[in-house]
Amino acid sequence: MCDCEHGVAPAEEGSDELGFEKELWDSANKMRGSMDASVYKHVVLPLVFLKYISDSFEAIHASLVEEGDDPEDRDEYEARGVFWVPEAGRFKGLVKAANDPNIGIMIDNAMDAIEKANPELRGVLPKTFGTSDLQSRVIGEVVTLFGNLDSFGDEEARSKDIIGRVYEYFIGMFAEAEKKGGGEFYTPRSVVRLLTNMLEPYEGRIYDGCCGSGGMFVQSLRFIEEHSGRVNASVYGQEYNTTTWRLAKMNLAIRRIEANLGEAGDTLRNDNHPDLRADYTLVNPPFNVKEWGHKSLVDDPRWVYGVPPKGNANYAWIQHFLHHLAPQGVAGIVMSNGSLSTTQKEEKAIREGIIKADKLDCVVMLPDKLFTNTGISACIWILANDKTDKRYRDRRGETLFIDCRGMGEMKNRTLRELTAADVCKVACTYRNWKSKDHFDRYQDERGFCKATTTDGEIKEHEYIVVPGRYVGAPPLPDDGEPFEEKMARLTKELGEHFAESRRLEEEIRKNLGDLGFDF
């Protein structure tokens, strides 16, 4: 248990195992048959979205009728944070027509009607159901499945963020089913929760230049609401893949989160927010990208600490997000472990420059098997633009290393998840270490955390920043056997092993001699 201000670890609310959502996934998955998950998700996720906004509208519509107010007054819906859904876009109409061979075209028309009624959704909703290779039977069965569920849009469902959890769960499950493709844009909930709890993005500009399906934003704003009760933050993001960009827009629209996601495009080559200076960056960029536009970006002003190498974008991403930090901004970047120790000339020089400029605040080594698309472990770079920020203690020349490779619980044979207690321990360790008021709660823990200095240990390790080099191995468990007795026993056992080794050596020599191979 961590020594945080509340004294207890938070409730285990972030699990990807969410009860009826799993049953829903299993039911929907049966309909998929041999259809690839990367195709099927574009059926399920838009229909989840459509179901939600329609249910939300219907719930308000019913309450207005009951109260004797005008149910066709759009202002009533906007005041409650609910999208206006025209008659052609209402899900109940699609449920009635689920067996119609033209159900795909009807869904496209519903999407089009909703976009026309809500300009903020323009260009977001897919209108490909009528022209896809999917059988109308499959589409109709998914519509029927969702139609049979309780409302996603009533007040209780919205307060519990049921649709958000269903949507997020489905994104995660599709990522796991796809391994690659879906997994590339999905960051596990527990990793996002760790980042938000470490950085505490209470207000200001929040940036994710590889925003995927928008999970970082959702968790960040949820954190703000839980801890301050009101959201006073602006959201900026960018996503390369057009389809994923649409998923992000829908994911944020579900929560009525206004975000500037620009247009879908390559963040490094075509930055949508060149002038942005963010207070908080939370991001999981793609690891080890080879073709990242090196030739056209050699003279880019973002490369303050050196031009990244042609064959790997890791340090292009790190410098990109440093470039976008406000004077007192903080970034949490999920990176491949290779970034911590690479000796490739350009990368080593950039890492050393960042450390000497005193931008590296903390490094966290994550456990393996957290990500759906790779079994290897990753790490988190915490970068601070100003370690003299008055909100915290002066940390100039200091860096914290945390190694949590031993944490997490296996949710299945291939996937691990950080528990709420794990997140609490890591986040509280970092927050206590940098705190003016709670620094006395921090202490080095062998095998877990170590506070170091740039001119001391980091320099001695030639600016390689693998946490294990600093925190050391965890202490062996105390088995209760006195040291003297243990040494006597182990020495005796060692002597017996040596004697057996000598006996085997003589036997081998004799056997070889009998064969005429003396030595």
Short mmCIF file of C-alpha atoms in Angstrom, two decimals:
data_model
loop_
_atom_site.label_atom_id
_atom_site.label_comp_id
_atom_site.label_asym_id
_atom_site.label_seq_id
_atom_site.Cartn_x
_atom_site.Cartn_y
_atom_site.Cartn_z
CA MET A 1 0.00 0.00 0.00
CA CYS A 2 1.35 3.42 -0.86
CA ASP A 3 1.78 6.30 1.54
CA CYS A 4 -0.56 8.70 -0.26
CA GLU A 5 -2.60 11.55 1.14
CA HIS A 6 -5.69 9.34 1.45
CA GLY A 7 -3.81 6.49 3.10
CA VAL A 8 -5.46 3.81 0.96
CA ALA A 9 -5.25 2.64 -2.60
CA PRO A 10 -8.16 3.64 -4.85
CA ALA A 11 -10.92 1.20 -5.72
CA GLU A 12 -10.25 -1.22 -8.55
CA GLU A 13 -12.35 0.63 -11.09
CA GLY A 14 -10.15 0.39 -14.12
CA SER A 15 -10.20 -3.26 -15.03
CA ASP A 16 -10.84 -4.21 -18.63
CA GLU A 17 -13.01 -7.05 -17.32
CA LEU A 18 -16.33 -5.23 -16.92
CA GLY A 19 -19.10 -7.79 -16.47
CA PHE A 20 -21.97 -7.50 -18.92
CA GLU A 21 -19.70 -5.85 -21.48
CA LYS A 22 -17.89 -9.16 -21.81
CA GLU A 23 -21.17 -10.94 -22.43
CA LEU A 24 -21.99 -8.32 -25.03
CA TRP A 25 -18.63 -8.87 -26.71
CA ASP A 26 -19.11 -12.63 -26.73
CA SER A 27 -22.57 -12.27 -28.28
CA ALA A 28 -21.41 -9.82 -30.92
CA ASN A 29 -18.32 -11.89 -31.65
CA LYS A 30 -20.44 -14.93 -32.51
CA MET A 31 -21.93 -12.95 -35.38
CA ARG A 32 -18.51 -12.09 -36.73
CA GLY A 33 -17.81 -15.62 -37.91
CA SER A 34 -14.74 -15.59 -40.12
CA MET A 35 -14.86 -11.82 -40.58
CA ASP A 36 -11.61 -10.09 -39.63
CA ALA A 37 -11.78 -8.07 -36.41
CA SER A 38 -10.35 -5.02 -38.19
CA VAL A 39 -13.41 -5.03 -40.46
CA TYR A 40 -15.99 -6.00 -37.86
CA LYS A 41 -15.05 -3.22 -35.45
CA HIS A 42 -16.25 -0.71 -38.01
CA VAL A 43 -19.68 -2.29 -37.72
CA VAL A 44 -19.84 -2.57 -33.95
CA LEU A 45 -18.29 0.69 -32.71
CA PRO A 46 -20.30 3.11 -34.88
CA LEU A 47 -23.48 1.24 -33.94
CA VAL A 48 -22.59 1.48 -30.24
CA PHE A 49 -22.21 5.23 -30.77
CA LEU A 50 -25.46 5.46 -32.70
CA LYS A 51 -27.29 3.48 -30.01
CA TYR A 52 -25.97 5.77 -27.30
CA ILE A 53 -26.82 9.15 -28.82
CA SER A 54 -30.23 7.87 -29.85
CA ASP A 55 -30.96 6.48 -26.37
CA SER A 56 -29.79 9.72 -24.78
CA PHE A 57 -32.10 11.69 -27.03
CA GLU A 58 -35.06 9.37 -26.38
CA ALA A 59 -34.57 9.60 -22.59
CA ILE A 60 -34.69 13.41 -22.68
CA HIS A 61 -37.54 13.34 -25.18
CA ALA A 62 -39.63 11.18 -22.83
CA SER A 63 -38.90 13.37 -19.81
CA LEU A 64 -39.88 16.53 -21.71
CA VAL A 65 -43.17 14.96 -22.77
CA GLU A 66 -43.84 13.88 -19.20
CA GLU A 67 -43.11 17.38 -17.91
CA GLY A 68 -45.31 18.99 -20.53
CA ASP A 69 -42.41 20.73 -22.29
CA ASP A 70 -41.77 20.84 -26.01
CA PRO A 71 -39.87 17.65 -26.94
CA GLU A 72 -38.88 19.18 -30.30
CA ASP A 73 -37.04 22.14 -28.74
CA ARG A 74 -33.37 21.57 -29.63
CA ASP A 75 -32.18 23.92 -26.90
CA GLU A 76 -33.52 21.53 -24.26
CA TYR A 77 -31.17 18.81 -25.51
CA GLU A 78 -28.15 21.05 -25.90
CA ALA A 79 -28.64 22.35 -22.36
CA ARG A 80 -28.39 18.75 -21.11
CA GLY A 81 -25.34 17.94 -23.21
CA VAL A 82 -27.27 15.61 -25.53
CA PHE A 83 -27.09 15.47 -29.33
CA TRP A 84 -30.20 16.30 -31.33
CA VAL A 85 -31.23 13.16 -33.21
CA PRO A 86 -33.66 13.63 -36.11
CA GLU A 87 -36.31 11.02 -36.78
CA ALA A 88 -34.25 9.31 -39.49
CA GLY A 89 -31.35 8.81 -37.07
CA ARG A 90 -33.18 7.16 -34.20
CA PHE A 91 -32.05 3.67 -33.34
CA LYS A 92 -35.50 2.27 -32.63
CA GLY A 93 -36.38 2.75 -36.29
CA LEU A 94 -33.32 0.73 -37.32
CA VAL A 95 -34.25 -2.05 -34.89
CA LYS A 96 -37.68 -2.37 -36.54
CA ALA A 97 -35.99 -2.65 -39.93
CA ALA A 98 -33.15 -4.94 -38.83
CA ASN A 99 -34.22 -7.74 -41.20
CA ASP A 100 -34.56 -5.45 -44.19
CA PRO A 101 -31.96 -6.27 -46.89
CA ASN A 102 -31.34 -2.52 -47.20
CA ILE A 103 -30.50 -2.08 -43.51
CA GLY A 104 -26.96 -0.95 -44.41
CA ILE A 105 -28.28 1.91 -46.54
CA MET A 106 -30.71 2.87 -43.77
CA ILE A 107 -27.84 3.08 -41.26
CA ASP A 108 -25.86 5.27 -43.66
CA ASN A 109 -28.89 7.56 -43.96
CA ALA A 110 -29.19 7.69 -40.17
CA MET A 111 -25.53 8.65 -39.84
CA ASP A 112 -25.93 11.31 -42.51
CA ALA A 113 -29.03 12.76 -40.81
CA ILE A 114 -27.23 12.98 -37.46
CA GLU A 115 -24.21 14.70 -39.01
CA LYS A 116 -26.39 17.26 -40.73
CA ALA A 117 -28.16 18.00 -37.45
CA ASN A 118 -24.91 18.25 -35.48
CA PRO A 119 -22.14 20.15 -37.29
CA GLU A 120 -19.51 19.06 -34.75
CA LEU A 121 -19.94 15.50 -36.00
CA ARG A 122 -19.60 16.39 -39.67
CA GLY A 123 -17.17 14.07 -41.44
CA VAL A 124 -16.88 11.85 -38.35
CA LEU A 125 -19.55 9.17 -38.71
CA PRO A 126 -18.93 6.38 -41.23
CA LYS A 127 -21.40 5.98 -44.04
CA THR A 128 -20.14 2.74 -45.54
CA PHE A 129 -22.67 0.21 -44.29
CA GLY A 130 -24.61 0.20 -47.56
CA THR A 131 -21.53 -0.26 -49.76
CA SER A 132 -19.48 -2.68 -47.67
CA ASP A 133 -19.03 -6.39 -48.33
CA LEU A 134 -20.79 -7.19 -45.07
CA GLN A 135 -23.92 -9.26 -45.28
CA SER A 136 -27.06 -7.34 -44.34
CA ARG A 137 -27.90 -10.28 -42.04
CA VAL A 138 -24.79 -9.63 -39.92
CA ILE A 139 -25.48 -5.91 -39.73
CA GLY A 140 -29.11 -6.57 -38.82
CA GLU A 141 -28.15 -9.03 -36.08
CA VAL A 142 -25.82 -6.49 -34.45
CA VAL A 143 -28.57 -3.86 -34.60
CA THR A 144 -30.99 -6.32 -32.98
CA LEU A 145 -28.45 -7.26 -30.30
CA PHE A 146 -27.94 -3.64 -29.26
CA GLY A 147 -31.64 -2.89 -29.60
CA ASN A 148 -32.43 -5.55 -27.00
CA LEU A 149 -30.17 -3.93 -24.41
CA ASP A 150 -31.38 -1.53 -21.77
CA SER A 151 -31.00 2.13 -22.55
CA PHE A 152 -27.45 3.43 -22.85
CA GLY A 153 -28.71 6.96 -22.59
CA ASP A 154 -30.80 7.33 -19.44
CA GLU A 155 -29.52 9.42 -16.55
CA GLU A 156 -28.21 6.44 -14.55
CA ALA A 157 -26.35 5.00 -17.54
CA ARG A 158 -24.79 8.37 -18.33
CA SER A 159 -23.73 8.91 -14.70
CA LYS A 160 -21.96 5.54 -14.74
CA ASP A 161 -20.51 6.20 -18.19
CA ILE A 162 -21.82 2.81 -19.26
CA ILE A 163 -21.55 3.58 -22.97
CA GLY A 164 -18.03 4.91 -22.52
CA ARG A 165 -17.01 1.74 -20.75
CA VAL A 166 -18.69 -0.46 -23.37
CA TYR A 167 -17.06 1.52 -26.16
CA GLU A 168 -13.64 1.48 -24.51
CA TYR A 169 -13.94 -2.21 -23.69
CA PHE A 170 -14.78 -3.02 -27.30
CA ILE A 171 -11.83 -0.98 -28.55
CA GLY A 172 -9.55 -2.93 -26.22
CA MET A 173 -11.02 -6.27 -27.22
CA PHE A 174 -10.69 -5.46 -30.92
CA ALA A 175 -7.10 -4.40 -30.29
CA GLU A 176 -6.41 -7.75 -28.64
CA ALA A 177 -8.17 -9.63 -31.44
CA GLU A 178 -6.16 -7.80 -34.08
CA LYS A 179 -2.86 -7.79 -32.17
CA LYS A 180 -1.44 -5.45 -34.80
CA GLY A 181 -3.46 -2.64 -36.30
CA GLY A 182 -5.96 -2.28 -33.45
CA GLY A 183 -3.24 -2.69 -30.84
CA GLU A 184 -1.26 0.12 -32.40
CA PHE A 185 -3.74 2.75 -31.30
CA TYR A 186 -4.91 1.31 -28.00
CA THR A 187 -3.15 2.08 -24.74
CA PRO A 188 -4.36 -0.13 -21.85
CA ARG A 189 -6.56 1.60 -19.28
CA SER A 190 -4.19 0.82 -16.42
CA VAL A 191 -1.25 2.48 -18.23
CA VAL A 192 -3.34 5.56 -19.00
CA ARG A 193 -4.49 5.67 -15.38
CA LEU A 194 -0.87 5.49 -14.24
CA LEU A 195 0.06 8.43 -16.44
CA THR A 196 -2.85 10.57 -15.29
CA ASN A 197 -2.19 9.81 -11.63
CA MET A 198 1.49 10.64 -11.99
CA LEU A 199 1.03 13.88 -13.93
CA GLU A 200 -2.23 15.05 -12.28
CA PRO A 201 -3.52 17.08 -15.23
CA TYR A 202 -5.91 19.28 -13.23
CA GLU A 203 -6.26 22.13 -15.72
CA GLY A 204 -4.69 23.74 -18.76
CA ARG A 205 -3.84 22.40 -22.20
CA ILE A 206 -3.64 18.62 -22.57
CA TYR A 207 -1.94 17.25 -25.67
CA ASP A 208 -1.66 13.84 -27.28
CA GLY A 209 -0.03 13.88 -30.68
CA CYS A 210 -0.76 10.17 -31.25
CA CYS A 211 -4.21 10.14 -29.72
CA GLY A 212 -5.51 6.88 -31.18
CA SER A 213 -9.06 6.36 -29.95
CA GLY A 214 -8.81 9.20 -27.41
CA GLY A 215 -8.30 7.18 -24.23
CA MET A 216 -5.72 9.56 -22.79
CA PHE A 217 -8.16 12.45 -23.00
CA VAL A 218 -11.04 10.51 -21.49
CA GLN A 219 -8.96 9.36 -18.53
CA SER A 220 -7.39 12.81 -18.03
CA LEU A 221 -10.71 14.59 -17.87
CA ARG A 222 -12.14 11.84 -15.67
CA PHE A 223 -9.22 12.40 -13.30
CA ILE A 224 -9.94 16.14 -13.23
CA GLU A 225 -13.63 15.58 -12.48
CA GLU A 226 -12.87 13.11 -9.70
CA HIS A 227 -10.33 15.36 -7.98
CA SER A 228 -11.51 18.91 -8.59
CA GLY A 229 -15.16 18.48 -9.57
CA ARG A 230 -14.95 20.66 -12.66
CA VAL A 231 -13.12 20.57 -15.95
CA ASN A 232 -11.03 23.60 -16.87
CA ALA A 233 -8.91 22.06 -19.57
CA SER A 234 -8.44 22.26 -23.33
CA VAL A 235 -7.76 19.13 -25.35
CA TYR A 236 -5.51 18.96 -28.41
CA GLY A 237 -4.62 15.89 -30.40
CA GLN A 238 -3.70 14.35 -33.70
CA GLU A 239 -4.05 10.88 -35.17
CA TYR A 240 -2.49 9.46 -38.33
CA ASN A 241 -5.12 6.89 -39.29
CA THR A 242 -8.37 8.39 -40.60
CA THR A 243 -10.54 5.55 -39.29
CA THR A 244 -8.95 5.73 -35.86
CA TRP A 245 -9.34 9.52 -35.90
CA ARG A 246 -13.08 8.96 -36.39
CA LEU A 247 -13.14 6.52 -33.47
CA ALA A 248 -11.49 9.17 -31.31
CA LYS A 249 -14.01 11.80 -32.36
CA MET A 250 -16.88 9.44 -31.52
CA ASN A 251 -15.27 8.40 -28.23
CA LEU A 252 -14.95 12.04 -27.16
CA ALA A 253 -18.38 12.97 -28.50
CA ILE A 254 -19.94 10.28 -26.32
CA ARG A 255 -18.66 12.19 -23.29
CA ARG A 256 -19.35 15.61 -24.87
CA ILE A 257 -15.65 16.37 -24.68
CA GLU A 258 -14.71 19.20 -27.02
CA ALA A 259 -11.31 18.55 -28.54
CA ASN A 260 -9.23 20.05 -31.29
CA LEU A 261 -8.09 16.96 -33.18
CA GLY A 262 -7.37 18.85 -36.38
CA GLU A 263 -7.32 16.52 -39.34
CA ALA A 264 -6.06 12.97 -39.62
CA GLY A 265 -2.41 13.06 -40.60
CA ASP A 266 1.23 12.36 -39.77
CA THR A 267 2.14 14.31 -36.63
CA LEU A 268 5.87 14.48 -37.33
CA ARG A 269 5.57 15.52 -40.98
CA ASN A 270 2.40 17.62 -40.80
CA ASP A 271 1.93 18.96 -37.27
CA ASN A 272 -1.66 20.17 -36.78
CA HIS A 273 -0.69 22.27 -33.75
CA PRO A 274 2.70 23.87 -34.51
CA ASP A 275 2.21 26.74 -32.07
CA LEU A 276 0.77 24.69 -29.19
CA ARG A 277 2.63 24.75 -25.88
CA ALA A 278 0.92 22.19 -23.65
CA ASP A 279 0.75 22.09 -19.88
CA TYR A 280 0.44 18.31 -19.96
CA THR A 281 1.33 15.78 -22.62
CA LEU A 282 0.22 12.17 -22.20
CA VAL A 283 1.10 10.04 -25.18
CA ASN A 284 1.94 6.57 -26.43
CA PRO A 285 3.63 7.06 -29.82
CA PRO A 286 4.38 4.10 -32.09
CA PHE A 287 7.68 2.44 -31.20
CA ASN A 288 10.74 2.21 -33.44
CA VAL A 289 9.18 3.63 -36.62
CA LYS A 290 11.70 3.38 -39.46
CA GLU A 291 10.17 5.60 -42.14
CA TRP A 292 9.33 8.84 -40.37
CA GLY A 293 10.31 11.54 -42.87
CA HIS A 294 13.93 12.05 -41.80
CA LYS A 295 15.07 13.45 -45.15
CA SER A 296 12.44 16.20 -45.28
CA LEU A 297 12.80 17.12 -41.59
CA VAL A 298 16.58 17.37 -41.17
CA ASP A 299 16.46 21.12 -40.49
CA ASP A 300 13.34 21.04 -38.31
CA PRO A 301 13.53 23.39 -35.28
CA ARG A 302 12.19 20.64 -33.00
CA TRP A 303 15.56 18.87 -33.02
CA VAL A 304 17.14 20.98 -30.28
CA TYR A 305 19.33 18.13 -29.02
CA GLY A 306 20.25 16.64 -32.39
CA VAL A 307 18.71 15.22 -35.56
CA PRO A 308 17.18 11.78 -34.87
CA PRO A 309 18.59 8.90 -36.91
CA LYS A 310 17.03 7.97 -40.22
CA GLY A 311 15.94 4.48 -39.15
CA ASN A 312 14.18 5.16 -35.82
CA ALA A 313 11.64 7.82 -34.82
CA ASN A 314 11.83 7.31 -31.03
CA TYR A 315 13.91 10.42 -30.36
CA ALA A 316 11.96 12.38 -32.94
CA TRP A 317 8.85 11.74 -30.84
CA ILE A 318 10.60 12.61 -27.58
CA GLN A 319 11.90 15.91 -28.96
CA HIS A 320 8.56 16.66 -30.64
CA PHE A 321 6.74 16.49 -27.32
CA LEU A 322 9.46 18.44 -25.51
CA HIS A 323 9.09 21.13 -28.18
CA HIS A 324 5.36 21.33 -27.48
CA LEU A 325 5.68 21.80 -23.71
CA ALA A 326 4.76 25.09 -22.03
CA PRO A 327 7.50 26.70 -19.88
CA GLN A 328 6.30 24.68 -16.88
CA GLY A 329 4.81 21.82 -18.85
CA VAL A 330 5.21 18.13 -18.05
CA ALA A 331 5.13 15.18 -20.46
CA GLY A 332 4.51 11.50 -19.86
CA ILE A 333 5.67 9.51 -22.90
CA VAL A 334 5.34 5.74 -23.25
CA MET A 335 8.44 4.53 -25.07
CA SER A 336 10.22 1.33 -26.03
CA ASN A 337 12.85 0.20 -23.54
CA GLY A 338 15.54 0.57 -26.17
CA SER A 339 15.28 4.35 -25.87
CA LEU A 340 16.76 4.16 -22.36
CA SER A 341 20.01 2.48 -23.33
CA THR A 342 20.57 2.82 -27.07
CA THR A 343 24.20 3.54 -27.96
CA GLN A 344 23.36 4.53 -31.53
CA LYS A 345 25.41 7.70 -32.04
CA GLU A 346 22.62 10.22 -32.70
CA GLU A 347 20.25 8.78 -30.11
CA LYS A 348 22.90 8.59 -27.39
CA ALA A 349 23.84 12.23 -28.02
CA ILE A 350 20.18 13.36 -27.90
CA ARG A 351 19.51 11.46 -24.65
CA GLU A 352 22.64 12.92 -23.05
CA GLY A 353 21.62 16.42 -24.19
CA ILE A 354 18.12 16.07 -22.72
CA ILE A 355 19.53 14.85 -19.40
CA LYS A 356 22.20 17.56 -19.22
CA ALA A 357 19.48 20.16 -19.95
CA ASP A 358 17.75 18.79 -16.84
CA LYS A 359 14.53 17.77 -18.59
CA LEU A 360 14.36 14.15 -17.40
CA ASP A 361 12.29 14.04 -14.22
CA CYS A 362 11.46 10.36 -13.86
CA VAL A 363 11.77 7.03 -15.67
CA VAL A 364 9.37 4.15 -15.00
CA MET A 365 10.10 0.64 -16.25
CA LEU A 366 6.79 -1.12 -16.91
CA PRO A 367 6.05 -4.85 -16.63
CA ASP A 368 5.87 -7.00 -19.73
CA LYS A 369 2.63 -8.15 -21.40
CA LEU A 370 0.72 -4.94 -20.68
CA PHE A 371 0.11 -4.18 -24.35
CA THR A 372 -2.08 -6.16 -26.71
CA ASN A 373 0.25 -5.87 -29.70
CA THR A 374 3.54 -6.77 -27.99
CA GLY A 375 4.63 -8.95 -25.10
CA ILE A 376 7.76 -6.91 -24.37
CA SER A 377 7.84 -4.34 -21.61
CA ALA A 378 7.92 -0.62 -22.24
CA CYS A 379 8.85 2.42 -20.16
CA ILE A 380 7.57 5.89 -19.36
CA TRP A 381 9.65 9.03 -19.74
CA ILE A 382 8.46 11.87 -17.50
CA LEU A 383 9.89 15.13 -18.85
CA ALA A 384 9.63 18.40 -16.93
CA ASN A 385 10.44 21.68 -18.64
CA ASP A 386 11.11 23.47 -15.36
CA LYS A 387 12.18 21.60 -12.23
CA THR A 388 12.01 24.85 -10.24
CA ASP A 389 8.23 25.10 -10.77
CA LYS A 390 6.96 26.66 -7.51
CA ARG A 391 4.15 24.14 -7.22
CA TYR A 392 6.74 21.52 -6.32
CA ARG A 393 10.10 21.33 -4.61
CA ASP A 394 13.26 22.32 -6.49
CA ARG A 395 14.48 19.14 -8.21
CA ARG A 396 17.30 20.57 -10.29
CA GLY A 397 19.92 17.96 -11.10
CA GLU A 398 17.74 15.11 -9.81
CA THR A 399 15.96 12.22 -11.51
CA LEU A 400 13.78 9.49 -10.01
CA PHE A 401 13.95 5.91 -11.26
CA ILE A 402 11.11 3.45 -10.66
CA ASP A 403 11.16 -0.21 -11.63
CA CYS A 404 7.72 -1.86 -11.47
CA ARG A 405 8.46 -4.92 -13.59
CA GLY A 406 7.29 -7.14 -10.75
CA MET A 407 3.87 -5.51 -10.59
CA GLY A 408 0.56 -6.31 -12.25
CA GLU A 409 -1.78 -9.27 -12.44
CA MET A 410 -2.24 -11.59 -15.41
CA LYS A 411 -5.81 -11.20 -16.72
CA ASN A 412 -5.31 -14.08 -19.14
CA ARG A 413 -2.43 -16.10 -20.52
CA THR A 414 -0.96 -13.23 -22.55
CA LEU A 415 -2.20 -9.98 -21.00
CA ARG A 416 -1.20 -8.31 -17.75
CA GLU A 417 -2.89 -5.36 -16.02
CA LEU A 418 -1.62 -2.99 -13.36
CA THR A 419 -3.85 -3.06 -10.31
CA ALA A 420 -5.21 0.05 -8.59
CA ALA A 421 -2.75 -0.56 -5.74
CA ASP A 422 0.13 -0.76 -8.25
CA VAL A 423 -0.90 2.51 -9.87
CA CYS A 424 -1.24 4.14 -6.45
CA LYS A 425 2.19 3.01 -5.28
CA VAL A 426 4.02 4.20 -8.40
CA ALA A 427 2.12 7.49 -8.72
CA CYS A 428 2.39 8.34 -5.02
CA THR A 429 6.11 7.55 -5.03
CA TYR A 430 6.67 10.05 -7.83
CA ARG A 431 4.33 12.68 -6.40
CA ASN A 432 5.85 12.43 -2.91
CA TRP A 433 9.36 12.66 -4.35
CA LYS A 434 8.64 15.94 -6.12
CA SER A 435 6.32 17.38 -3.46
CA LYS A 436 7.23 20.31 -1.21
CA ASP A 437 4.85 19.14 1.50
CA HIS A 438 5.24 15.35 1.36
CA PHE A 439 8.85 14.82 0.37
CA ASP A 440 9.48 13.35 3.82
CA ARG A 441 7.21 10.45 2.80
CA TYR A 442 9.57 9.49 0.01
CA GLN A 443 12.38 7.03 0.56
CA ASP A 444 14.49 4.91 -1.75
CA GLU A 445 13.34 1.30 -1.90
CA ARG A 446 15.78 -1.29 -3.14
CA GLY A 447 14.49 -2.99 -6.25
CA PHE A 448 11.72 -0.41 -6.74
CA CYS A 449 12.80 3.24 -6.64
CA LYS A 450 15.92 5.37 -6.35
CA ALA A 451 16.46 9.14 -6.46
CA THR A 452 19.68 9.99 -8.31
CA THR A 453 21.69 12.99 -9.50
CA THR A 454 22.73 13.86 -13.02
CA ASP A 455 26.33 14.66 -12.09
CA GLY A 456 26.57 11.55 -9.92
CA GLU A 457 25.21 8.13 -10.81
CA ILE A 458 23.66 9.05 -14.17
CA LYS A 459 26.96 10.43 -15.43
CA GLU A 460 28.76 7.36 -14.06
CA HIS A 461 26.41 5.16 -16.07
CA GLU A 462 27.22 7.22 -19.19
CA TYR A 463 23.65 8.57 -19.35
CA ILE A 464 22.05 5.17 -19.77
CA VAL A 465 18.80 5.46 -17.83
CA VAL A 466 17.54 1.91 -17.36
CA PRO A 467 15.92 1.95 -13.88
CA GLY A 468 17.31 -1.46 -12.93
CA ARG A 469 20.83 -0.03 -12.99
CA TYR A 470 19.91 2.41 -10.25
CA VAL A 471 17.33 0.72 -8.05
CA GLY A 472 19.18 -2.60 -7.89
CA ALA A 473 17.71 -6.03 -7.36
CA PRO A 474 14.88 -6.40 -4.85
CA PRO A 475 15.95 -7.84 -1.49
CA LEU A 476 15.58 -11.57 -1.04
CA PRO A 477 12.68 -12.58 1.20
CA ASP A 478 13.62 -13.34 4.80
CA ASP A 479 13.05 -17.06 5.36
CA GLY A 480 13.77 -16.83 9.10
CA GLU A 481 17.00 -18.88 9.00
CA PRO A 482 19.86 -17.22 10.95
CA PHE A 483 22.72 -16.02 8.74
CA GLU A 484 25.42 -18.18 10.42
CA GLU A 485 23.34 -21.34 10.07
CA LYS A 486 22.47 -20.54 6.45
CA MET A 487 26.14 -19.94 5.54
CA ALA A 488 27.20 -23.19 7.21
CA ARG A 489 24.50 -25.12 5.36
CA LEU A 490 25.20 -23.50 1.99
CA THR A 491 28.98 -23.99 2.39
CA LYS A 492 28.45 -27.66 3.15
CA GLU A 493 26.18 -28.04 0.10
CA LEU A 494 28.73 -26.25 -2.08
CA GLY A 495 31.47 -28.62 -0.89
CA GLU A 496 29.29 -31.58 -1.77
CA HIS A 497 28.70 -30.18 -5.25
CA PHE A 498 32.43 -29.65 -5.74
CA ALA A 499 33.13 -33.24 -4.66
CA GLU A 500 30.50 -34.55 -7.06
CA SER A 501 31.98 -32.41 -9.81
CA ARG A 502 35.44 -33.88 -9.22
CA ARG A 503 34.03 -37.43 -9.22
CA LEU A 504 32.26 -36.83 -12.53
CA GLU A 505 35.38 -35.31 -14.04
CA GLU A 506 37.47 -38.38 -13.10
CA GLU A 507 34.81 -40.70 -14.49
CA ILE A 508 34.72 -38.82 -17.79
CA ARG A 509 38.53 -38.88 -18.03
CA LYS A 510 38.56 -42.65 -17.38
CA ASN A 511 35.87 -43.32 -20.00
CA LEU A 512 37.69 -41.24 -22.60
CA GLY A 513 40.96 -43.00 -21.71
CA ASP A 514 39.36 -46.37 -22.27
CA LEU A 515 38.48 -45.16 -25.75
CA GLY A 516 42.06 -44.05 -26.37
CA PHE A 517 41.55 -40.33 -25.85
CA ASP A 518 43.77 -39.48 -22.88
CA PHE A 519 44.23 -35.83 -21.90
#
